CSV table of C-alpha atoms in Angstrom, one decimal:
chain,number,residue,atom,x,y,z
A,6,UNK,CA,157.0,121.1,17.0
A,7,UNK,CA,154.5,119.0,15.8
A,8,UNK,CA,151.4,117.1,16.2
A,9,UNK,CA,150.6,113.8,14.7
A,10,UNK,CA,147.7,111.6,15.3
A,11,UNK,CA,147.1,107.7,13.6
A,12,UNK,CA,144.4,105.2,14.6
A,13,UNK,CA,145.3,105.1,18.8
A,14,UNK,CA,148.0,107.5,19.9
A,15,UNK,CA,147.8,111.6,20.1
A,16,UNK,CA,151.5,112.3,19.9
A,17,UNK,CA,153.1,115.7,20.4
A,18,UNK,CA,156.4,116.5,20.1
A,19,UNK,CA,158.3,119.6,21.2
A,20,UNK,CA,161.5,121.2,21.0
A,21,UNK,CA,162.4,122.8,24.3
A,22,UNK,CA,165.8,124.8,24.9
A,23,UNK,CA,167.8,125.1,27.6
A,24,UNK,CA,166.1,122.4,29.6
A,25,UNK,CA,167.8,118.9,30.6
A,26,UNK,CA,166.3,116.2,32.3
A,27,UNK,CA,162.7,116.5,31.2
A,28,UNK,CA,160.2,114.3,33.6
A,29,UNK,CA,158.8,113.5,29.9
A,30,UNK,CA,157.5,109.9,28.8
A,31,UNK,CA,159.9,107.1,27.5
A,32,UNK,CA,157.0,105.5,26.2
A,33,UNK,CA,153.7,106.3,25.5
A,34,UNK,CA,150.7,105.4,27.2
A,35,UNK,CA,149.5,101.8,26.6
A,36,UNK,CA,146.0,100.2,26.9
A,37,UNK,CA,145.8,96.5,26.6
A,38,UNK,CA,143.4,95.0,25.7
A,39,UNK,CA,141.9,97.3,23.2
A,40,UNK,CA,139.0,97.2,22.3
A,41,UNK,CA,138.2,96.0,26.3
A,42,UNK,CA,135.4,94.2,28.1
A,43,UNK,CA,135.2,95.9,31.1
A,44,UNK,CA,138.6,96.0,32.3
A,45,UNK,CA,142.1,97.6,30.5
A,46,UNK,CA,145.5,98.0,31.7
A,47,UNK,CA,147.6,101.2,31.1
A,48,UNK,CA,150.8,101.3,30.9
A,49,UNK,CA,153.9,103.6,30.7
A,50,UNK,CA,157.6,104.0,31.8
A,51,UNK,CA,158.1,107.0,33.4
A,52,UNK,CA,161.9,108.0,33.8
A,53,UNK,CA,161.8,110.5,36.3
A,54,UNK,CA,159.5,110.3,40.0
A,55,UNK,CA,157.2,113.2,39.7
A,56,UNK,CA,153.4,114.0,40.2
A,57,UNK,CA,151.3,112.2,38.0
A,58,UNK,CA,147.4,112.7,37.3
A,59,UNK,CA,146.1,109.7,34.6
A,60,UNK,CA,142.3,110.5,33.7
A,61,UNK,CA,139.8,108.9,31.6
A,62,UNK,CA,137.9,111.2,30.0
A,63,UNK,CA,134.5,110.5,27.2
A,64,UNK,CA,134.6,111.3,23.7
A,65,UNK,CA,132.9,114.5,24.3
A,66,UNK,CA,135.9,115.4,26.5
A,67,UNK,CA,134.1,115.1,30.4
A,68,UNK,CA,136.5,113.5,33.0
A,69,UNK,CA,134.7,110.3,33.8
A,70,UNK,CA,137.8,108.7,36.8
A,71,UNK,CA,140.6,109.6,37.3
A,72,UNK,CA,142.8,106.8,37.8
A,73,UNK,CA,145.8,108.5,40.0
A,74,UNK,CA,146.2,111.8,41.2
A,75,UNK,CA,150.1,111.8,43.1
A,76,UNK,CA,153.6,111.2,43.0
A,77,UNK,CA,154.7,107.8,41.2
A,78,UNK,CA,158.5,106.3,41.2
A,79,UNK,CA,160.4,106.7,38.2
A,80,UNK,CA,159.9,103.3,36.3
A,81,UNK,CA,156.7,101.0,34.6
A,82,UNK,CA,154.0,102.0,36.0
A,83,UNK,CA,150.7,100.1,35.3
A,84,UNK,CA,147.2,100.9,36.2
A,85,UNK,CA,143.8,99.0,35.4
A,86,UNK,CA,140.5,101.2,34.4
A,87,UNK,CA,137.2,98.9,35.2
A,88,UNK,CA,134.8,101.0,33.0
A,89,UNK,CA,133.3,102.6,36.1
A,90,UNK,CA,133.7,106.6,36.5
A,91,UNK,CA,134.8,107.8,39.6
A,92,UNK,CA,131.3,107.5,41.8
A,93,UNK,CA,131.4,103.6,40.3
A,94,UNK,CA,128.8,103.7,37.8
A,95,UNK,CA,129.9,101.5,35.2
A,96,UNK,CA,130.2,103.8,31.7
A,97,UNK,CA,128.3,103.0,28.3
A,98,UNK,CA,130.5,101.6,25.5
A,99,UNK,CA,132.2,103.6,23.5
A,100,UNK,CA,135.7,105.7,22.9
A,101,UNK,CA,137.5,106.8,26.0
A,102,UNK,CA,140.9,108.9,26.1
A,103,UNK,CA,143.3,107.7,28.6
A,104,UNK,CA,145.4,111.4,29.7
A,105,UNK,CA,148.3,111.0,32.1
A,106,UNK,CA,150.1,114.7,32.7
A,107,UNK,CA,153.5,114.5,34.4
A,108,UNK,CA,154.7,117.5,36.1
A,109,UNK,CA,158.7,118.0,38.1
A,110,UNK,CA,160.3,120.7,38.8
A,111,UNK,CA,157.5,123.4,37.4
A,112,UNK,CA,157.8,121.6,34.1
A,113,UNK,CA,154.6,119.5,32.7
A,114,UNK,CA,154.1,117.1,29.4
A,115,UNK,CA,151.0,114.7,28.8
A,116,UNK,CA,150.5,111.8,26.6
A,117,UNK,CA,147.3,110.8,25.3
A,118,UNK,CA,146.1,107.6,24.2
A,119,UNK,CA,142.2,106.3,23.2
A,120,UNK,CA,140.5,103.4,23.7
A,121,UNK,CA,137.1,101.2,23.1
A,122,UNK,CA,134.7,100.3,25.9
A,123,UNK,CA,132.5,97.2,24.2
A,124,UNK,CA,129.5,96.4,26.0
């Protein structure tokens, strides 16, 4: 187990035992472009259909939207954040982390990814 962190990615790693077919992350998540003005794409393969929740959250950590909250097909999936929180006021510039948890069968893993708002 381990956690490693470089210029855009949070990446954690774990070792479970006993446990097959993980709804886990082929990929991670994705943003392009980055830095965006206002509009980014995120993207990640997910190999197993599950419930997903994909947030954008500020660099102090407060949820601003929350891009899907349900179950997604196994697969790409892409989404698009406009820079607008969730009552669609658009959001300063700055650094935003992009969350998406995954969660089958009682069994949840997250990926975590940041981004720069320019205005």
């Amino acid at each position: 187990p381990g956690v490693g962190l470089d210029a855009t990615t949070l990446r954690v790693r774990w070792a479970p035992t006993a446990v097959h077919d993980l709804p886990g992350l082929r990929n991670e998540l994705d943003i392009y472009p980055n830095p965006f003005n206002p509009r980014t794409q995120i993207r990640f393969d997910l190999p197993a259909a599950g419930h997903i929740v994909l947030s954008v959250y500020d660099a102090r950590g407060r949820r601003v939207a929350t891009l899907h909250d349900g179950q997604a097909d196994a697969g790409p999936l892409d989404f698009e954040w406009n820079g607008k929180n969730d009552n669609g006021l658009s959001q300063p510039g700055g650094v935003y982390l992009f969350r998406m948890v995954s969660e089958r069968n009682g069994v949840r893993q997250a990926a975590v990814t940041k981004g720069v708002l320019l205005k």
